[in-house]
mmCIF file with all atom_site columns, C-alpha atoms in Angstrom:
data_model
loop_
_atom_site.group_PDB
_atom_site.id
_atom_site.type_symbol
_atom_site.label_atom_id
_atom_site.label_alt_id
_atom_site.label_comp_id
_atom_site.label_asym_id
_atom_site.label_entity_id
_atom_site.label_seq_id
_atom_site.pdbx_PDB_ins_code
_atom_site.Cartn_x
_atom_site.Cartn_y
_atom_site.Cartn_z
_atom_site.occupancy
_atom_site.B_iso_or_equiv
_atom_site.pdbx_formal_charge
_atom_site.auth_seq_id
_atom_site.auth_comp_id
_atom_site.auth_asym_id
_atom_site.auth_atom_id
_atom_site.pdbx_PDB_model_num
ATOM 1   C CA . ASP A 1 1   ? 197.470 143.698 94.715 1.00 0.00 ? 18  ASP A CA 1
ATOM 2   C CA . ALA A 1 2   ? 195.567 146.390 92.916 1.00 0.00 ? 19  ALA A CA 1
ATOM 3   C CA . GLY A 1 3   ? 197.169 146.209 89.687 1.00 0.00 ? 20  GLY A CA 1
ATOM 4   C CA . VAL A 1 4   ? 198.505 148.936 87.404 1.00 0.00 ? 21  VAL A CA 1
ATOM 5   C CA . ILE A 1 5   ? 196.747 151.932 88.404 1.00 0.00 ? 22  ILE A CA 1
ATOM 6   C CA . GLN A 1 6   ? 196.697 154.846 85.958 1.00 0.00 ? 23  GLN A CA 1
ATOM 7   C CA . SER A 1 7   ? 194.962 158.217 86.180 1.00 0.00 ? 24  SER A CA 1
ATOM 8   C CA . PRO A 1 8   ? 192.919 159.747 84.836 1.00 0.00 ? 25  PRO A CA 1
ATOM 9   C CA . ARG A 1 9   ? 191.029 157.355 82.831 1.00 0.00 ? 26  ARG A CA 1
ATOM 10  C CA . HIS A 1 10  ? 189.917 159.650 80.614 1.00 0.00 ? 27  HIS A CA 1
ATOM 11  C CA . GLU A 1 11  ? 191.524 163.321 79.615 1.00 0.00 ? 28  GLU A CA 1
ATOM 12  C CA . VAL A 1 12  ? 190.068 165.968 77.342 1.00 0.00 ? 29  VAL A CA 1
ATOM 13  C CA . THR A 1 13  ? 192.306 169.175 76.870 1.00 0.00 ? 30  THR A CA 1
ATOM 14  C CA . GLU A 1 14  ? 192.694 171.933 74.232 1.00 0.00 ? 31  GLU A CA 1
ATOM 15  C CA . MET A 1 15  ? 195.522 172.006 71.756 1.00 0.00 ? 32  MET A CA 1
ATOM 16  C CA . GLY A 1 16  ? 198.463 173.889 73.243 1.00 0.00 ? 33  GLY A CA 1
ATOM 17  C CA . GLN A 1 17  ? 197.584 172.673 76.838 1.00 0.00 ? 34  GLN A CA 1
ATOM 18  C CA . GLU A 1 18  ? 199.996 170.666 78.960 1.00 0.00 ? 35  GLU A CA 1
ATOM 19  C CA . VAL A 1 19  ? 198.716 166.639 79.679 1.00 0.00 ? 36  VAL A CA 1
ATOM 20  C CA . THR A 1 20  ? 200.299 164.917 82.635 1.00 0.00 ? 37  THR A CA 1
ATOM 21  C CA . LEU A 1 21  ? 199.098 161.006 82.586 1.00 0.00 ? 38  LEU A CA 1
ATOM 22  C CA . ARG A 1 22  ? 200.167 158.917 85.867 1.00 0.00 ? 39  ARG A CA 1
ATOM 23  C CA . CYS A 1 23  ? 200.831 155.287 86.841 1.00 0.00 ? 40  CYS A CA 1
ATOM 24  C CA . LYS A 1 24  ? 201.214 153.457 89.904 1.00 0.00 ? 41  LYS A CA 1
ATOM 25  C CA . PRO A 1 25  ? 202.577 150.241 88.882 1.00 0.00 ? 42  PRO A CA 1
ATOM 26  C CA . ILE A 1 26  ? 202.228 146.660 90.725 1.00 0.00 ? 43  ILE A CA 1
ATOM 27  C CA . SER A 1 27  ? 204.490 146.497 93.594 1.00 0.00 ? 44  SER A CA 1
ATOM 28  C CA . GLY A 1 28  ? 207.759 145.324 93.431 1.00 0.00 ? 45  GLY A CA 1
ATOM 29  C CA . HIS A 1 29  ? 207.516 145.065 89.081 1.00 0.00 ? 46  HIS A CA 1
ATOM 30  C CA . ASP A 1 30  ? 211.171 146.101 88.228 1.00 0.00 ? 47  ASP A CA 1
ATOM 31  C CA . TYR A 1 31  ? 210.144 147.431 84.617 1.00 0.00 ? 48  TYR A CA 1
ATOM 32  C CA . LEU A 1 32  ? 207.690 149.785 83.520 1.00 0.00 ? 49  LEU A CA 1
ATOM 33  C CA . PHE A 1 33  ? 206.429 150.407 80.053 1.00 0.00 ? 50  PHE A CA 1
ATOM 34  C CA . TRP A 1 34  ? 204.696 153.468 78.443 1.00 0.00 ? 51  TRP A CA 1
ATOM 35  C CA . TYR A 1 35  ? 202.568 152.346 75.078 1.00 0.00 ? 52  TYR A CA 1
ATOM 36  C CA . ARG A 1 36  ? 200.299 154.285 73.005 1.00 0.00 ? 53  ARG A CA 1
ATOM 37  C CA . GLN A 1 37  ? 197.453 152.790 71.170 1.00 0.00 ? 54  GLN A CA 1
ATOM 38  C CA . THR A 1 38  ? 195.751 154.231 67.713 1.00 0.00 ? 55  THR A CA 1
ATOM 39  C CA . MET A 1 39  ? 193.788 152.609 65.457 1.00 0.00 ? 56  MET A CA 1
ATOM 40  C CA . MET A 1 40  ? 196.321 153.654 62.616 1.00 0.00 ? 57  MET A CA 1
ATOM 41  C CA . ARG A 1 41  ? 199.307 152.497 64.445 1.00 0.00 ? 58  ARG A CA 1
ATOM 42  C CA . GLY A 1 42  ? 198.390 149.845 67.021 1.00 0.00 ? 59  GLY A CA 1
ATOM 43  C CA . LEU A 1 43  ? 200.398 149.627 70.067 1.00 0.00 ? 60  LEU A CA 1
ATOM 44  C CA . GLU A 1 44  ? 203.702 151.752 70.174 1.00 0.00 ? 61  GLU A CA 1
ATOM 45  C CA . LEU A 1 45  ? 206.041 151.224 73.123 1.00 0.00 ? 62  LEU A CA 1
ATOM 46  C CA . LEU A 1 46  ? 207.023 154.793 73.774 1.00 0.00 ? 63  LEU A CA 1
ATOM 47  C CA . ILE A 1 47  ? 209.446 154.210 76.853 1.00 0.00 ? 64  ILE A CA 1
ATOM 48  C CA . TYR A 1 48  ? 210.523 151.873 79.439 1.00 0.00 ? 65  TYR A CA 1
ATOM 49  C CA . PHE A 1 49  ? 212.223 152.096 82.702 1.00 0.00 ? 66  PHE A CA 1
ATOM 50  C CA . ASN A 1 50  ? 214.018 149.570 84.648 1.00 0.00 ? 67  ASN A CA 1
ATOM 51  C CA . ASN A 1 51  ? 214.453 150.383 88.380 1.00 0.00 ? 68  ASN A CA 1
ATOM 52  C CA . ASN A 1 52  ? 213.377 153.849 88.281 1.00 0.00 ? 69  ASN A CA 1
ATOM 53  C CA . VAL A 1 53  ? 215.946 154.381 85.332 1.00 0.00 ? 70  VAL A CA 1
ATOM 54  C CA . PRO A 1 54  ? 214.768 155.221 81.431 1.00 0.00 ? 71  PRO A CA 1
ATOM 55  C CA . ILE A 1 55  ? 216.342 152.594 79.519 1.00 0.00 ? 72  ILE A CA 1
ATOM 56  C CA . ASP A 1 56  ? 214.951 153.057 75.954 1.00 0.00 ? 73  ASP A CA 1
ATOM 57  C CA . ASP A 1 57  ? 212.868 156.045 75.082 1.00 0.00 ? 74  ASP A CA 1
ATOM 58  C CA . SER A 1 58  ? 213.560 155.752 71.171 1.00 0.00 ? 75  SER A CA 1
ATOM 59  C CA . GLY A 1 59  ? 209.677 155.288 70.890 1.00 0.00 ? 76  GLY A CA 1
ATOM 60  C CA . MET A 1 60  ? 208.993 158.574 72.010 1.00 0.00 ? 77  MET A CA 1
ATOM 61  C CA . PRO A 1 61  ? 207.489 160.593 68.953 1.00 0.00 ? 78  PRO A CA 1
ATOM 62  C CA . GLU A 1 62  ? 208.853 164.077 69.862 1.00 0.00 ? 79  GLU A CA 1
ATOM 63  C CA . ASP A 1 63  ? 210.646 166.091 72.707 1.00 0.00 ? 80  ASP A CA 1
ATOM 64  C CA . ARG A 1 64  ? 207.314 167.550 73.257 1.00 0.00 ? 81  ARG A CA 1
ATOM 65  C CA . PHE A 1 65  ? 206.646 163.921 75.040 1.00 0.00 ? 82  PHE A CA 1
ATOM 66  C CA . SER A 1 66  ? 208.530 163.144 78.111 1.00 0.00 ? 83  SER A CA 1
ATOM 67  C CA . ALA A 1 67  ? 208.200 160.510 80.755 1.00 0.00 ? 84  ALA A CA 1
ATOM 68  C CA . LYS A 1 68  ? 209.974 160.320 84.393 1.00 0.00 ? 85  LYS A CA 1
ATOM 69  C CA . MET A 1 69  ? 209.774 157.932 87.310 1.00 0.00 ? 86  MET A CA 1
ATOM 70  C CA . PRO A 1 70  ? 210.672 159.540 90.599 1.00 0.00 ? 87  PRO A CA 1
ATOM 71  C CA . ASN A 1 71  ? 210.484 156.517 92.480 1.00 0.00 ? 88  ASN A CA 1
ATOM 72  C CA . ALA A 1 72  ? 209.812 152.740 92.064 1.00 0.00 ? 89  ALA A CA 1
ATOM 73  C CA . SER A 1 73  ? 205.758 153.382 92.773 1.00 0.00 ? 90  SER A CA 1
ATOM 74  C CA . PHE A 1 74  ? 205.131 156.611 90.321 1.00 0.00 ? 91  PHE A CA 1
ATOM 75  C CA . SER A 1 75  ? 205.599 157.427 86.986 1.00 0.00 ? 92  SER A CA 1
ATOM 76  C CA . THR A 1 76  ? 204.574 160.214 84.864 1.00 0.00 ? 93  THR A CA 1
ATOM 77  C CA . LEU A 1 77  ? 203.950 160.703 80.927 1.00 0.00 ? 94  LEU A CA 1
ATOM 78  C CA . LYS A 1 78  ? 204.118 164.308 79.948 1.00 0.00 ? 95  LYS A CA 1
ATOM 79  C CA . ILE A 1 79  ? 202.874 165.845 76.776 1.00 0.00 ? 96  ILE A CA 1
ATOM 80  C CA . GLN A 1 80  ? 203.864 169.857 76.238 1.00 0.00 ? 97  GLN A CA 1
ATOM 81  C CA . PRO A 1 81  ? 202.397 171.406 74.005 1.00 0.00 ? 98  PRO A CA 1
ATOM 82  C CA . SER A 1 82  ? 199.453 168.691 73.142 1.00 0.00 ? 99  SER A CA 1
ATOM 83  C CA . GLU A 1 83  ? 198.162 168.404 69.411 1.00 0.00 ? 100 GLU A CA 1
ATOM 84  C CA . PRO A 1 84  ? 195.224 166.856 68.128 1.00 0.00 ? 101 PRO A CA 1
ATOM 85  C CA . ARG A 1 85  ? 197.302 164.181 66.507 1.00 0.00 ? 102 ARG A CA 1
ATOM 86  C CA . ASP A 1 86  ? 198.389 163.421 70.065 1.00 0.00 ? 103 ASP A CA 1
ATOM 87  C CA . SER A 1 87  ? 195.078 161.937 70.792 1.00 0.00 ? 104 SER A CA 1
ATOM 88  C CA . ALA A 1 88  ? 194.890 158.213 71.781 1.00 0.00 ? 105 ALA A CA 1
ATOM 89  C CA . VAL A 1 89  ? 194.900 155.534 74.252 1.00 0.00 ? 106 VAL A CA 1
ATOM 90  C CA . TYR A 1 90  ? 198.032 155.886 76.416 1.00 0.00 ? 107 TYR A CA 1
ATOM 91  C CA . PHE A 1 91  ? 198.769 152.298 78.473 1.00 0.00 ? 108 PHE A CA 1
ATOM 92  C CA . CYS A 1 92  ? 201.119 151.597 81.554 1.00 0.00 ? 109 CYS A CA 1
ATOM 93  C CA . ALA A 1 93  ? 202.509 148.447 81.691 1.00 0.00 ? 110 ALA A CA 1
ATOM 94  C CA . SER A 1 94  ? 204.629 146.781 84.128 1.00 0.00 ? 111 SER A CA 1
ATOM 95  C CA . SER A 1 95  ? 206.801 143.305 84.554 1.00 0.00 ? 112 SER A CA 1
ATOM 96  C CA . LEU A 1 96  ? 208.909 141.825 87.117 1.00 0.00 ? 113 LEU A CA 1
ATOM 97  C CA . GLY A 1 97  ? 211.885 141.534 85.136 1.00 0.00 ? 114 GLY A CA 1
ATOM 98  C CA . TRP A 1 98  ? 213.194 139.908 81.705 1.00 0.00 ? 115 TRP A CA 1
ATOM 99  C CA . GLU A 1 99  ? 214.394 136.703 83.384 1.00 0.00 ? 116 GLU A CA 1
ATOM 100 C CA . GLY A 1 100 ? 215.187 134.295 80.527 1.00 0.00 ? 117 GLY A CA 1
ATOM 101 C CA . SER A 1 101 ? 212.644 136.635 78.594 1.00 0.00 ? 118 SER A CA 1
ATOM 102 C CA . TYR A 1 102 ? 209.614 135.752 80.648 1.00 0.00 ? 119 TYR A CA 1
ATOM 103 C CA . ASN A 1 103 ? 208.431 138.915 81.092 1.00 0.00 ? 120 ASN A CA 1
ATOM 104 C CA . GLU A 1 104 ? 204.933 139.093 81.289 1.00 0.00 ? 121 GLU A CA 1
ATOM 105 C CA . GLN A 1 105 ? 203.519 142.747 81.252 1.00 0.00 ? 122 GLN A CA 1
ATOM 106 C CA . PHE A 1 106 ? 200.504 143.890 83.201 1.00 0.00 ? 123 PHE A CA 1
ATOM 107 C CA . PHE A 1 107 ? 198.632 146.812 81.739 1.00 0.00 ? 124 PHE A CA 1
ATOM 108 C CA . GLY A 1 108 ? 196.669 149.219 83.551 1.00 0.00 ? 125 GLY A CA 1
ATOM 109 C CA . PRO A 1 109 ? 193.182 150.203 82.470 1.00 0.00 ? 126 PRO A CA 1
ATOM 110 C CA . GLY A 1 110 ? 194.898 153.039 79.944 1.00 0.00 ? 127 GLY A CA 1
ATOM 111 C CA . THR A 1 111 ? 194.154 156.678 79.731 1.00 0.00 ? 128 THR A CA 1
ATOM 112 C CA . ARG A 1 112 ? 192.125 157.642 76.586 1.00 0.00 ? 129 ARG A CA 1
ATOM 113 C CA . LEU A 1 113 ? 193.567 161.339 75.685 1.00 0.00 ? 130 LEU A CA 1
ATOM 114 C CA . THR A 1 114 ? 191.511 163.596 73.475 1.00 0.00 ? 131 THR A CA 1
ATOM 115 C CA . VAL A 1 115 ? 193.091 166.704 72.186 1.00 0.00 ? 132 VAL A CA 1
ATOM 116 C CA . LEU A 1 116 ? 190.712 169.583 70.896 1.00 0.00 ? 133 LEU A CA 1
ATOM 117 C CA . GLN B 2 1   ? 210.118 148.025 60.402 1.00 0.00 ? 8   GLN B CA 1
ATOM 118 C CA . GLN B 2 2   ? 207.473 145.615 61.970 1.00 0.00 ? 9   GLN B CA 1
ATOM 119 C CA . GLN B 2 3   ? 209.238 143.071 63.587 1.00 0.00 ? 10  GLN B CA 1
ATOM 120 C CA . VAL B 2 4   ? 205.836 140.780 64.266 1.00 0.00 ? 11  VAL B CA 1
ATOM 121 C CA . LYS B 2 5   ? 203.847 140.759 61.402 1.00 0.00 ? 12  LYS B CA 1
ATOM 122 C CA . GLN B 2 6   ? 200.117 139.593 62.167 1.00 0.00 ? 13  GLN B CA 1
ATOM 123 C CA . SER B 2 7   ? 197.142 138.700 60.033 1.00 0.00 ? 14  SER B CA 1
ATOM 124 C CA . PRO B 2 8   ? 194.466 139.079 59.288 1.00 0.00 ? 15  PRO B CA 1
ATOM 125 C CA . GLN B 2 9   ? 193.680 142.417 60.868 1.00 0.00 ? 16  GLN B CA 1
ATOM 126 C CA . SER B 2 10  ? 190.109 141.192 61.598 1.00 0.00 ? 17  SER B CA 1
ATOM 127 C CA . LEU B 2 11  ? 188.202 138.260 61.688 1.00 0.00 ? 18  LEU B CA 1
ATOM 128 C CA . ILE B 2 12  ? 184.551 137.209 62.169 1.00 0.00 ? 19  ILE B CA 1
ATOM 129 C CA . VAL B 2 13  ? 183.987 133.672 63.053 1.00 0.00 ? 20  VAL B CA 1
ATOM 130 C CA . GLN B 2 14  ? 180.901 131.600 63.920 1.00 0.00 ? 21  GLN B CA 1
ATOM 131 C CA . LYS B 2 15  ? 179.848 130.210 67.330 1.00 0.00 ? 22  LYS B CA 1
ATOM 132 C CA . GLY B 2 16  ? 181.625 126.829 67.869 1.00 0.00 ? 23  GLY B CA 1
ATOM 133 C CA . GLY B 2 17  ? 184.023 127.843 64.967 1.00 0.00 ? 24  GLY B CA 1
ATOM 134 C CA . ILE B 2 18  ? 187.754 127.755 64.816 1.00 0.00 ? 25  ILE B CA 1
ATOM 135 C CA . SER B 2 19  ? 189.456 131.169 65.334 1.00 0.00 ? 26  SER B CA 1
ATOM 136 C CA . ILE B 2 20  ? 193.233 131.402 63.693 1.00 0.00 ? 27  ILE B CA 1
ATOM 137 C CA . ILE B 2 21  ? 195.430 133.742 64.121 1.00 0.00 ? 28  ILE B CA 1
ATOM 138 C CA . ASN B 2 22  ? 198.898 134.129 62.411 1.00 0.00 ? 29  ASN B CA 1
ATOM 139 C CA . CYS B 2 23  ? 202.281 135.782 63.462 1.00 0.00 ? 30  CYS B CA 1
ATOM 140 C CA . ALA B 2 24  ? 205.431 135.663 61.513 1.00 0.00 ? 31  ALA B CA 1
ATOM 141 C CA . TYR B 2 25  ? 208.778 137.225 62.517 1.00 0.00 ? 32  TYR B CA 1
ATOM 142 C CA . GLU B 2 26  ? 212.608 137.610 61.417 1.00 0.00 ? 33  GLU B CA 1
ATOM 143 C CA . ASN B 2 27  ? 214.515 137.771 64.349 1.00 0.00 ? 34  ASN B CA 1
ATOM 144 C CA . THR B 2 28  ? 215.702 134.273 65.469 1.00 0.00 ? 35  THR B CA 1
ATOM 145 C CA . ALA B 2 29  ? 217.221 135.793 68.451 1.00 0.00 ? 36  ALA B CA 1
ATOM 146 C CA . PHE B 2 30  ? 213.545 136.081 69.416 1.00 0.00 ? 37  PHE B CA 1
ATOM 147 C CA . ASP B 2 31  ? 212.777 133.147 72.489 1.00 0.00 ? 38  ASP B CA 1
ATOM 148 C CA . TYR B 2 32  ? 209.448 134.019 74.276 1.00 0.00 ? 39  TYR B CA 1
ATOM 149 C CA . PHE B 2 33  ? 206.026 134.323 72.228 1.00 0.00 ? 40  PHE B CA 1
ATOM 150 C CA . PRO B 2 34  ? 203.246 135.439 74.041 1.00 0.00 ? 41  PRO B CA 1
ATOM 151 C CA . TRP B 2 35  ? 199.627 136.369 72.822 1.00 0.00 ? 42  TRP B CA 1
ATOM 152 C CA . TYR B 2 36  ? 197.707 139.204 74.887 1.00 0.00 ? 43  TYR B CA 1
ATOM 153 C CA . GLN B 2 37  ? 193.942 139.477 74.727 1.00 0.00 ? 44  GLN B CA 1
ATOM 154 C CA . GLN B 2 38  ? 192.305 142.959 75.161 1.00 0.00 ? 45  GLN B CA 1
ATOM 155 C CA . PHE B 2 39  ? 188.595 143.661 75.653 1.00 0.00 ? 46  PHE B CA 1
ATOM 156 C CA . PRO B 2 40  ? 187.298 147.124 74.977 1.00 0.00 ? 47  PRO B CA 1
ATOM 157 C CA . GLY B 2 41  ? 188.076 149.757 77.427 1.00 0.00 ? 48  GLY B CA 1
ATOM 158 C CA . LYS B 2 42  ? 190.690 147.310 78.796 1.00 0.00 ? 49  LYS B CA 1
ATOM 159 C CA . GLY B 2 43  ? 194.285 146.887 78.961 1.00 0.00 ? 50  GLY B CA 1
ATOM 160 C CA . PRO B 2 44  ? 195.998 143.894 77.060 1.00 0.00 ? 51  PRO B CA 1
ATOM 161 C CA . ALA B 2 45  ? 196.529 140.694 79.312 1.00 0.00 ? 52  ALA B CA 1
ATOM 162 C CA . LEU B 2 46  ? 198.695 137.611 78.682 1.00 0.00 ? 53  LEU B CA 1
ATOM 163 C CA . LEU B 2 47  ? 196.564 135.036 77.625 1.00 0.00 ? 54  LEU B CA 1
ATOM 164 C CA . ILE B 2 48  ? 199.303 132.028 76.534 1.00 0.00 ? 55  ILE B CA 1
ATOM 165 C CA . ALA B 2 49  ? 202.910 132.103 75.685 1.00 0.00 ? 56  ALA B CA 1
ATOM 166 C CA . ILE B 2 50  ? 205.201 129.460 73.839 1.00 0.00 ? 57  ILE B CA 1
ATOM 167 C CA . ARG B 2 51  ? 209.038 129.323 74.221 1.00 0.00 ? 58  ARG B CA 1
ATOM 168 C CA . PRO B 2 52  ? 210.488 128.085 70.365 1.00 0.00 ? 59  PRO B CA 1
ATOM 169 C CA . ASP B 2 53  ? 212.104 124.789 72.096 1.00 0.00 ? 60  ASP B CA 1
ATOM 170 C CA . VAL B 2 54  ? 208.056 123.590 71.887 1.00 0.00 ? 61  VAL B CA 1
ATOM 171 C CA . SER B 2 55  ? 205.940 123.340 68.526 1.00 0.00 ? 62  SER B CA 1
ATOM 172 C CA . GLU B 2 56  ? 202.671 123.349 70.397 1.00 0.00 ? 63  GLU B CA 1
ATOM 173 C CA . LYS B 2 57  ? 201.072 124.519 73.892 1.00 0.00 ? 64  LYS B CA 1
ATOM 174 C CA . LYS B 2 58  ? 197.572 124.411 74.952 1.00 0.00 ? 65  LYS B CA 1
ATOM 175 C CA . GLU B 2 59  ? 195.075 125.639 77.243 1.00 0.00 ? 66  GLU B CA 1
ATOM 176 C CA . GLY B 2 60  ? 192.250 125.090 77.455 1.00 0.00 ? 67  GLY B CA 1
ATOM 177 C CA . ARG B 2 61  ? 190.362 126.041 74.435 1.00 0.00 ? 68  ARG B CA 1
ATOM 178 C CA . PHE B 2 62  ? 193.524 128.057 73.370 1.00 0.00 ? 69  PHE B CA 1
ATOM 179 C CA . THR B 2 63  ? 196.467 126.492 71.790 1.00 0.00 ? 70  THR B CA 1
ATOM 180 C CA . ILE B 2 64  ? 199.670 127.856 70.335 1.00 0.00 ? 71  ILE B CA 1
ATOM 181 C CA . SER B 2 65  ? 201.349 126.253 67.018 1.00 0.00 ? 72  SER B CA 1
ATOM 182 C CA . PHE B 2 66  ? 204.970 127.327 66.582 1.00 0.00 ? 73  PHE B CA 1
ATOM 183 C CA . ASN B 2 67  ? 207.126 126.559 63.518 1.00 0.00 ? 74  ASN B CA 1
ATOM 184 C CA . LYS B 2 68  ? 210.420 127.517 64.423 1.00 0.00 ? 75  LYS B CA 1
ATOM 185 C CA . SER B 2 69  ? 212.186 126.769 60.748 1.00 0.00 ? 76  SER B CA 1
ATOM 186 C CA . ALA B 2 70  ? 209.361 128.964 59.124 1.00 0.00 ? 77  ALA B CA 1
ATOM 187 C CA . LYS B 2 71  ? 209.375 131.618 61.948 1.00 0.00 ? 78  LYS B CA 1
ATOM 188 C CA . GLN B 2 72  ? 205.919 131.257 62.037 1.00 0.00 ? 79  GLN B CA 1
ATOM 189 C CA . PHE B 2 73  ? 203.564 131.202 65.195 1.00 0.00 ? 80  PHE B CA 1
ATOM 190 C CA . SER B 2 74  ? 199.537 130.993 65.378 1.00 0.00 ? 81  SER B CA 1
ATOM 191 C CA . LEU B 2 75  ? 196.743 130.976 68.126 1.00 0.00 ? 82  LEU B CA 1
ATOM 192 C CA . HIS B 2 76  ? 193.802 128.712 68.009 1.00 0.00 ? 83  HIS B CA 1
ATOM 193 C CA . ILE B 2 77  ? 190.718 129.397 69.529 1.00 0.00 ? 84  ILE B CA 1
ATOM 194 C CA . MET B 2 78  ? 188.687 126.010 69.497 1.00 0.00 ? 85  MET B CA 1
ATOM 195 C CA . ASP B 2 79  ? 184.626 126.059 70.060 1.00 0.00 ? 86  ASP B CA 1
ATOM 196 C CA . SER B 2 80  ? 185.043 129.971 69.977 1.00 0.00 ? 87  SER B CA 1
ATOM 197 C CA . GLN B 2 81  ? 182.085 131.729 71.903 1.00 0.00 ? 88  GLN B CA 1
ATOM 198 C CA . PRO B 2 82  ? 181.180 135.329 71.795 1.00 0.00 ? 89  PRO B CA 1
ATOM 199 C CA . GLY B 2 83  ? 182.784 135.880 74.882 1.00 0.00 ? 90  GLY B CA 1
ATOM 200 C CA . ASP B 2 84  ? 185.922 135.577 72.889 1.00 0.00 ? 91  ASP B CA 1
ATOM 201 C CA . SER B 2 85  ? 185.262 138.449 70.770 1.00 0.00 ? 92  SER B CA 1
ATOM 202 C CA . ALA B 2 86  ? 188.333 140.674 71.394 1.00 0.00 ? 93  ALA B CA 1
ATOM 203 C CA . THR B 2 87  ? 191.641 142.024 69.804 1.00 0.00 ? 94  THR B CA 1
ATOM 204 C CA . TYR B 2 88  ? 194.601 139.620 70.200 1.00 0.00 ? 95  TYR B CA 1
ATOM 205 C CA . PHE B 2 89  ? 197.829 140.516 69.782 1.00 0.00 ? 96  PHE B CA 1
ATOM 206 C CA . CYS B 2 90  ? 200.998 138.464 69.286 1.00 0.00 ? 97  CYS B CA 1
ATOM 207 C CA . ALA B 2 91  ? 204.404 139.403 70.376 1.00 0.00 ? 98  ALA B CA 1
ATOM 208 C CA . ALA B 2 92  ? 208.184 138.140 70.552 1.00 0.00 ? 99  ALA B CA 1
ATOM 209 C CA . SER B 2 93  ? 210.823 139.106 72.776 1.00 0.00 ? 100 SER B CA 1
ATOM 210 C CA . THR B 2 94  ? 214.310 138.478 73.703 1.00 0.00 ? 101 THR B CA 1
ATOM 211 C CA . GLY B 2 95  ? 216.693 140.236 76.233 1.00 0.00 ? 102 GLY B CA 1
ATOM 212 C CA . ASN B 2 96  ? 215.175 143.636 76.627 1.00 0.00 ? 103 ASN B CA 1
ATOM 213 C CA . GLN B 2 97  ? 213.313 143.864 73.584 1.00 0.00 ? 104 GLN B CA 1
ATOM 214 C CA . PHE B 2 98  ? 209.600 143.642 73.037 1.00 0.00 ? 105 PHE B CA 1
ATOM 215 C CA . TYR B 2 99  ? 207.524 143.846 70.105 1.00 0.00 ? 106 TYR B CA 1
ATOM 216 C CA . PHE B 2 100 ? 203.658 143.359 69.926 1.00 0.00 ? 107 PHE B CA 1
ATOM 217 C CA . GLY B 2 101 ? 202.101 142.623 66.375 1.00 0.00 ? 108 GLY B CA 1
ATOM 218 C CA . THR B 2 102 ? 199.119 145.098 65.119 1.00 0.00 ? 109 THR B CA 1
ATOM 219 C CA . GLY B 2 103 ? 196.501 143.056 66.354 1.00 0.00 ? 110 GLY B CA 1
ATOM 220 C CA . THR B 2 104 ? 193.536 140.851 65.290 1.00 0.00 ? 111 THR B CA 1
ATOM 221 C CA . SER B 2 105 ? 189.954 141.993 66.134 1.00 0.00 ? 112 SER B CA 1
ATOM 222 C CA . LEU B 2 106 ? 188.027 138.764 66.242 1.00 0.00 ? 113 LEU B CA 1
ATOM 223 C CA . THR B 2 107 ? 184.039 138.767 66.499 1.00 0.00 ? 114 THR B CA 1
ATOM 224 C CA . VAL B 2 108 ? 182.361 135.567 67.156 1.00 0.00 ? 115 VAL B CA 1
ATOM 225 C CA . ILE B 2 109 ? 178.643 135.902 66.288 1.00 0.00 ? 116 ILE B CA 1
ATOM 226 C CA . PRO B 2 110 ? 176.347 133.637 68.305 1.00 0.00 ? 117 PRO B CA 1
#
């Protein structure tokens, strides 16, 4: 398996523009996670899905952020409109499940977002 | 509220030395404690993990020490190498809850 795939790897946009980040989880993984990483706040869980259904979106910072998972092999994280403070590295991760809490998460390479 | 508190924020160790990173938690329901390693430009990757029914787990040069009564656990890297230079995150989970620590940037000087 190629692992978790994220695109684009780098995104530079201007304030107010819409940004869409994409993720392909590892085949067979039932859980998908979106994280944001900044120097100030570290790794923050934004939202996670189980079998394509959003389970907990309490980490989504504002209504400008939305995430979807239309099928088991694809998820998007959208920011509209984007702001400079959204600049961060966004990671997608997937895991087989939560069986006995042994839930190794496999992370993608991340998308470095810069909002000017 | 930070569910998992990690220290130090950064650590510099000489090659061959021992690196020690500490984490503490409050929720006694946590039943899985992994450590993730992240190299620059990469996503975190699982390094080693422990369950609370054992006090220590060793994999090569990496050891987790777990103190259930103190609600603390730590990562020890023996014979630290420059290739170990990375950011290390502890984490704790139970059920569908998963929390990362704030990370420790480790630099091993040749």
